[in-house]
Short mmCIF file of C-alpha atoms in Angstrom, two decimals:
data_model
loop_
_atom_site.label_atom_id
_atom_site.label_comp_id
_atom_site.label_asym_id
_atom_site.label_seq_id
_atom_site.Cartn_x
_atom_site.Cartn_y
_atom_site.Cartn_z
CA MET A 1261 19.25 16.46 -14.52
CA SER A 1262 19.55 13.84 -11.82
CA LYS A 1263 17.31 14.19 -8.81
CA PRO A 1264 18.84 14.93 -5.38
CA SER A 1265 19.10 11.97 -3.01
CA LEU A 1266 16.90 11.60 0.02
CA THR A 1267 16.48 8.88 2.64
CA LEU A 1268 12.96 8.13 3.88
CA LYS A 1269 12.48 6.45 7.25
CA LEU A 1270 9.00 4.94 7.52
CA ALA A 1271 7.95 4.49 11.13
CA THR A 1272 6.20 1.16 11.68
CA PRO A 1273 3.41 0.72 12.67
CA ARG A 1274 1.58 3.75 11.29
CA GLY A 1275 -1.89 4.57 10.00
CA PHE A 1276 -5.16 2.78 10.71
CA CYS A 1277 -5.72 1.05 14.05
CA ALA A 1278 -8.30 -1.66 14.80
CA GLY A 1279 -10.79 0.77 16.38
CA VAL A 1280 -10.75 3.09 13.36
CA ASP A 1281 -11.03 0.17 10.94
CA ARG A 1282 -14.03 -1.20 12.87
CA ALA A 1283 -15.80 2.18 12.95
CA ILE A 1284 -15.43 2.67 9.19
CA GLN A 1285 -16.64 -0.89 8.54
CA ILE A 1286 -19.73 -0.23 10.66
CA VAL A 1287 -20.74 2.70 8.46
CA GLU A 1288 -19.96 0.77 5.26
CA ARG A 1289 -21.89 -2.31 6.40
CA ALA A 1290 -24.86 -0.21 7.50
CA LEU A 1291 -24.96 1.37 4.04
CA GLU A 1292 -24.81 -2.07 2.39
CA LEU A 1293 -27.64 -3.44 4.52
CA HIS A 1294 -29.94 -0.43 4.79
CA GLY A 1295 -29.03 1.72 1.81
CA ALA A 1296 -28.39 5.44 1.82
CA PRO A 1297 -28.66 7.62 3.70
CA VAL A 1298 -27.07 6.39 6.91
CA TYR A 1299 -26.54 9.19 9.42
CA VAL A 1300 -23.36 9.55 11.47
CA ARG A 1301 -23.24 11.70 14.58
CA HIS A 1302 -19.98 13.68 14.37
CA GLU A 1303 -17.02 12.61 12.22
CA ILE A 1304 -16.76 8.82 12.45
CA VAL A 1305 -12.98 9.32 12.83
CA HIS A 1306 -10.88 12.47 12.58
CA ASN A 1307 -9.89 12.34 8.93
CA LYS A 1308 -11.39 14.43 6.13
CA HIS A 1309 -10.52 11.91 3.43
CA VAL A 1310 -12.29 9.08 5.28
CA VAL A 1311 -15.33 11.27 5.91
CA ASP A 1312 -15.51 12.46 2.30
CA ARG A 1313 -15.29 8.89 0.96
CA LEU A 1314 -18.13 7.77 3.23
CA LYS A 1315 -20.18 10.81 2.16
CA GLY A 1316 -19.73 9.62 -1.40
CA LEU A 1317 -21.19 6.24 -0.41
CA GLY A 1318 -24.26 7.88 1.14
CA ALA A 1319 -23.32 8.71 4.75
CA VAL A 1320 -24.68 11.98 6.14
CA PHE A 1321 -22.67 13.54 8.94
CA VAL A 1322 -24.50 15.60 11.56
CA LYS A 1323 -23.65 17.31 14.82
CA GLU A 1324 -26.61 16.12 16.88
CA LEU A 1325 -29.34 13.48 16.79
CA GLU A 1326 -32.05 16.10 16.32
CA GLN A 1327 -30.78 16.45 12.74
CA CYS A 1328 -31.49 12.76 12.03
CA PRO A 1329 -34.86 11.41 10.88
CA PRO A 1330 -36.15 8.66 13.19
CA ASP A 1331 -36.57 6.13 10.38
CA ARG A 1332 -32.93 5.94 9.23
CA PRO A 1333 -29.93 4.26 10.90
CA VAL A 1334 -27.54 6.47 12.87
CA VAL A 1335 -23.95 5.61 13.83
CA PHE A 1336 -22.10 7.06 16.83
CA SER A 1337 -18.44 7.93 16.23
CA ALA A 1338 -15.39 5.93 17.33
CA HIS A 1339 -14.61 8.52 20.02
CA GLY A 1340 -17.60 7.55 22.16
CA VAL A 1341 -20.64 9.54 23.24
CA PRO A 1342 -22.22 10.65 26.52
CA LYS A 1343 -24.91 8.32 27.87
CA SER A 1344 -27.53 10.92 27.03
CA VAL A 1345 -27.05 10.30 23.29
CA PRO A 1346 -28.13 6.61 23.09
CA ALA A 1347 -30.83 7.42 25.64
CA GLU A 1348 -32.23 10.06 23.27
CA ALA A 1349 -32.01 7.60 20.36
CA ARG A 1350 -33.97 5.00 22.34
CA ASP A 1351 -36.61 7.57 23.28
CA ARG A 1352 -37.05 8.38 19.59
CA LYS A 1353 -37.10 4.64 18.73
CA MET A 1354 -34.14 5.09 16.38
CA PHE A 1355 -32.02 2.25 15.05
CA TYR A 1356 -28.51 3.16 16.16
CA LEU A 1357 -25.08 1.56 15.91
CA ASP A 1358 -22.38 2.40 18.42
CA ALA A 1359 -18.95 2.55 16.74
CA THR A 1360 -17.16 3.55 19.95
CA CYS A 1361 -13.71 1.97 20.02
CA PRO A 1362 -13.76 -0.95 22.50
CA LEU A 1363 -10.69 0.52 24.21
CA VAL A 1364 -12.60 3.75 24.82
CA SER A 1365 -15.55 1.72 26.10
CA LYS A 1366 -13.12 0.08 28.55
CA VAL A 1367 -12.36 3.52 30.01
CA HIS A 1368 -16.09 4.20 30.31
CA VAL A 1369 -16.56 0.97 32.26
CA GLU A 1370 -13.64 1.81 34.56
CA ALA A 1371 -15.02 5.27 35.32
CA GLU A 1372 -18.43 3.82 36.17
CA ARG A 1373 -16.88 1.16 38.40
CA HIS A 1374 -14.93 3.76 40.36
CA HIS A 1375 -18.05 5.90 40.71
CA ASN A 1376 -20.09 2.93 41.95
CA GLU A 1377 -17.38 2.21 44.51
CA GLY A 1378 -17.60 5.78 45.80
CA ARG A 1379 -14.32 7.15 44.48
CA GLU A 1380 -13.64 10.63 43.21
CA ILE A 1381 -12.62 10.30 39.55
CA ILE A 1382 -9.91 12.17 37.67
CA LEU A 1383 -9.78 12.04 33.88
CA ILE A 1384 -6.44 12.90 32.29
CA GLY A 1385 -7.19 14.32 28.85
CA HIS A 1386 -7.77 17.34 26.62
CA ALA A 1387 -10.81 19.55 27.21
CA GLY A 1388 -13.26 19.60 24.33
CA HIS A 1389 -12.01 16.42 22.66
CA PRO A 1390 -14.98 14.17 21.71
CA GLU A 1391 -13.52 11.24 23.63
CA VAL A 1392 -13.23 13.34 26.80
CA ILE A 1393 -16.78 14.65 26.36
CA GLY A 1394 -17.99 11.07 25.93
CA THR A 1395 -16.12 9.73 28.97
CA MET A 1396 -17.23 12.57 31.25
CA GLY A 1397 -20.76 12.07 29.97
CA GLN A 1398 -20.93 8.51 31.30
CA LEU A 1399 -21.57 9.92 34.77
CA PRO A 1400 -23.56 12.81 36.26
CA GLU A 1401 -22.23 16.27 35.50
CA GLY A 1402 -19.40 17.34 37.79
CA VAL A 1403 -18.51 13.83 38.96
CA VAL A 1404 -15.44 13.47 36.71
CA LYS A 1405 -12.70 16.07 37.17
CA LEU A 1406 -10.47 16.84 34.16
CA ILE A 1407 -6.71 17.24 34.48
CA GLU A 1408 -4.88 18.38 31.33
CA THR A 1409 -1.36 19.26 32.47
CA ALA A 1410 1.32 18.47 35.04
CA GLU A 1411 0.54 21.81 36.66
CA ASP A 1412 -3.12 20.80 37.00
CA ALA A 1413 -1.95 17.62 38.76
CA ARG A 1414 0.21 19.62 41.17
CA THR A 1415 -2.59 22.00 42.16
CA TYR A 1416 -5.58 19.62 42.17
CA THR A 1417 -7.37 19.46 45.53
CA PRO A 1418 -9.59 16.39 46.01
CA VAL A 1419 -12.41 16.08 48.51
CA ASP A 1420 -10.82 12.95 49.99
CA PRO A 1421 -7.15 12.30 49.05
CA LYS A 1422 -7.52 8.66 50.16
CA ASN A 1423 -10.47 7.90 47.92
CA LEU A 1424 -9.35 8.78 44.40
CA ALA A 1425 -9.06 7.06 41.01
CA PHE A 1426 -7.87 8.15 37.59
CA VAL A 1427 -8.58 7.16 34.00
CA THR A 1428 -7.08 8.63 30.83
CA GLN A 1429 -7.97 9.57 27.29
CA THR A 1430 -6.70 6.80 25.01
CA THR A 1431 -4.77 9.01 22.55
CA LEU A 1432 -2.45 10.98 24.83
CA SER A 1433 1.32 11.37 24.79
CA VAL A 1434 2.72 8.42 26.74
CA ASP A 1435 5.51 10.58 28.20
CA ASP A 1436 3.27 13.50 29.20
CA THR A 1437 0.76 11.17 30.80
CA SER A 1438 3.48 9.32 32.71
CA GLU A 1439 4.59 12.66 34.18
CA ILE A 1440 1.04 13.55 35.25
CA VAL A 1441 0.43 10.09 36.71
CA GLY A 1442 3.73 10.29 38.58
CA ILE A 1443 2.71 13.58 40.18
CA LEU A 1444 -0.70 12.23 41.18
CA GLN A 1445 0.76 9.04 42.67
CA SER A 1446 3.37 11.04 44.55
CA ARG A 1447 0.73 13.36 46.03
CA PHE A 1448 -1.93 10.68 46.54
CA PRO A 1449 -0.22 7.30 47.11
CA GLU A 1450 -3.55 5.48 47.51
CA ILE A 1451 -5.00 6.62 44.19
CA ALA A 1452 -6.60 3.74 42.24
CA VAL A 1453 -4.98 3.10 38.87
CA PRO A 1454 -6.39 1.44 35.73
CA HIS A 1455 -6.17 -2.38 35.70
CA LYS A 1456 -4.49 -2.01 32.32
CA GLU A 1457 -2.96 1.04 30.62
CA ASP A 1458 -5.73 3.31 29.29
CA ILE A 1459 -3.59 4.79 26.51
CA CYS A 1460 -4.37 2.41 23.67
CA TYR A 1461 -1.90 -0.01 22.12
CA ALA A 1462 -2.01 1.79 18.75
CA THR A 1463 -1.16 5.19 20.24
CA THR A 1464 1.73 3.69 22.21
CA ASN A 1465 3.06 1.68 19.26
CA ARG A 1466 3.01 4.64 16.88
CA GLN A 1467 4.76 6.90 19.37
CA ASP A 1468 7.42 4.25 20.04
CA ALA A 1469 7.99 3.82 16.29
CA VAL A 1470 8.53 7.56 15.84
CA LYS A 1471 10.94 7.64 18.79
CA GLN A 1472 13.04 4.93 17.10
CA VAL A 1473 13.88 7.10 14.09
CA ALA A 1474 13.29 10.72 15.15
CA ALA A 1475 16.93 11.44 16.04
CA GLU A 1476 18.07 10.31 12.56
CA CYS A 1477 15.73 12.72 10.72
CA GLU A 1478 16.11 16.42 10.04
CA LEU A 1479 12.46 16.58 8.92
CA PHE A 1480 9.49 14.51 10.04
CA LEU A 1481 6.11 14.38 8.31
CA VAL A 1482 3.06 13.04 10.15
CA ILE A 1483 0.02 12.38 7.98
CA GLY A 1484 -3.19 13.06 9.83
CA SER A 1485 -5.83 15.62 10.71
CA LYS A 1486 -5.20 18.60 12.97
CA LYS A 1487 -8.33 17.45 14.84
CA SER A 1488 -6.65 14.11 15.58
CA SER A 1489 -5.15 13.96 19.06
CA ASN A 1490 -2.97 10.93 18.34
CA SER A 1491 -1.60 12.57 15.17
CA GLN A 1492 -0.72 15.78 17.03
CA ARG A 1493 1.08 13.74 19.66
CA LEU A 1494 3.25 12.08 16.98
CA VAL A 1495 4.54 15.50 15.89
CA GLU A 1496 5.42 16.30 19.51
CA VAL A 1497 7.13 12.93 19.96
CA ALA A 1498 9.24 13.47 16.83
CA LEU A 1499 10.43 16.88 18.02
CA ARG A 1500 11.22 15.58 21.49
CA GLY A 1501 13.04 12.64 19.94
CA GLY A 1502 15.52 14.85 18.11
CA THR A 1503 13.93 15.75 14.78
CA GLN A 1504 14.73 19.36 13.91
CA VAL A 1505 11.43 20.13 12.14
CA ALA A 1506 8.13 18.21 12.16
CA HIS A 1507 4.86 18.95 10.39
CA LEU A 1508 1.34 17.53 10.51
CA ILE A 1509 -0.17 17.31 7.02
CA ASP A 1510 -3.55 16.09 5.76
CA ASP A 1511 -2.08 14.73 2.53
CA ALA A 1512 0.64 15.24 -0.11
CA THR A 1513 -0.88 18.51 -1.33
CA GLN A 1514 0.10 20.19 1.95
CA ILE A 1515 3.82 19.51 1.57
CA ASP A 1516 5.92 22.67 1.37
CA TRP A 1517 8.98 21.71 -0.65
CA ASP A 1518 11.04 24.44 1.02
CA TRP A 1519 10.98 22.20 4.11
CA PHE A 1520 13.34 19.85 2.25
CA ASN A 1521 16.12 22.39 1.68
CA GLY A 1522 19.34 21.00 3.17
CA VAL A 1523 17.57 17.85 4.36
CA SER A 1524 19.01 14.38 3.73
CA THR A 1525 16.73 12.18 5.89
CA VAL A 1526 12.96 12.47 6.30
CA GLY A 1527 10.82 10.50 8.74
CA ILE A 1528 7.24 9.58 7.87
CA SER A 1529 4.42 8.36 10.08
CA ALA A 1530 0.64 8.59 10.10
CA GLY A 1531 -2.01 8.92 12.77
CA ALA A 1532 -4.37 6.07 13.56
CA SER A 1533 -7.17 7.51 11.43
CA ALA A 1534 -5.07 8.13 8.28
CA PRO A 1535 -5.69 5.64 5.43
CA GLU A 1536 -2.77 3.90 3.72
CA ASN A 1537 -3.33 5.60 0.36
CA LEU A 1538 -2.45 8.97 1.89
CA ILE A 1539 0.88 7.53 3.03
CA THR A 1540 1.69 6.07 -0.38
CA ASP A 1541 0.71 9.37 -2.04
CA VAL A 1542 3.17 11.28 0.14
CA ILE A 1543 5.96 8.80 -0.62
CA ALA A 1544 5.17 9.04 -4.35
CA ALA A 1545 5.15 12.86 -4.28
CA ILE A 1546 8.57 12.89 -2.61
CA GLY A 1547 9.83 10.25 -5.05
CA ALA A 1548 8.85 12.45 -7.99
CA ARG A 1549 11.29 15.11 -6.81
CA PHE A 1550 14.02 13.09 -5.13
CA GLU A 1551 15.96 9.90 -5.68
CA THR A 1552 14.64 8.18 -2.58
CA GLU A 1553 15.98 5.32 -0.55
CA VAL A 1554 13.18 3.99 1.62
CA HIS A 1555 13.83 2.25 4.96
CA GLU A 1556 10.99 0.67 6.90
CA THR A 1557 11.60 0.40 10.63
CA GLY A 1558 11.04 -2.95 12.32
CA GLY A 1559 8.22 -2.07 14.67
CA VAL A 1560 5.54 -4.03 16.49
CA ARG A 1561 3.29 -6.12 14.25
CA GLU A 1562 -0.30 -5.33 15.18
CA THR A 1563 -2.80 -8.18 14.99
CA VAL A 1564 -5.68 -6.72 17.00
CA VAL A 1565 -9.11 -7.01 15.37
CA PHE A 1566 -12.37 -5.80 16.92
CA LYS A 1567 -15.64 -7.54 16.09
CA LEU A 1568 -18.47 -5.67 14.43
CA PRO A 1569 -21.80 -5.32 16.28
CA ARG A 1570 -23.76 -8.56 16.15
CA VAL A 1571 -26.74 -6.88 14.52
CA LEU A 1572 -24.56 -6.25 11.45
CA THR A 1573 -22.86 -9.63 11.25
CA GLU A 1574 -26.11 -11.57 11.75
CA ALA A 1575 -27.88 -9.51 9.11
CA SER A 1576 -25.04 -10.12 6.66
CA ALA A 1577 -25.14 -13.87 7.32
#
């Protein structure tokens, strides 16, 4: 029997971003230089497959520094950490490597600058996300106020409406954040804005790529972890863009083939912490059941590369 036909629209770019790639390389290089085990505080990035592969190489993932012996290297995740974490590591004389994405570090610097200039600081983000915890933890408790929704922006009451600033989590929905920022700027015209967009280039590019094809797809699959903010946002963007059904899946094993009933065009993207092999596995799994015609969208070509910490590059040299 011949297989039914199916068109696949691959949103480009998709998958790994420069910050994720750098964080993974930091753990790998630390293992090469220092041997196993290397400890990692929290998941280095939000992807089970990445974490499991690094575990296989000798990485040990922990929740807090107190679980790490003082004589082994420890890596901080790409999402960033409160200032108290490296301070504790220094007190214990630990060798630590900070894998915080440089674009997250930029937000940290902005928040500190606003605080030093006496402004009240708003952080637009999702409560409980590691990046938000890390950003709020750059300053004394209570200094940074979190706004999650447009309604929060409408009801927020600052101490001094003329002395405000905002920063944002880097992995938010561009459209949702624009709405929140618009409300804040309408209510507080003098609010200080970031020198450059806080939402990172990779988040923006992946959302734009999904928007390009969403309306043409009856079904959209986003490969990524449910813990991953940027992956969750891609599902939302696909649905808003006109896709009838969208699902977030860890890998090909989570595909429900009933989703494909009556479907002729499927969109595929992947969050910034999803490795390429997961994408190819999904395409192969679909190809085993359907006669597929694959179309790659012409998206932005990403050339950003972030340098590894000098202590790793010098040791390698």
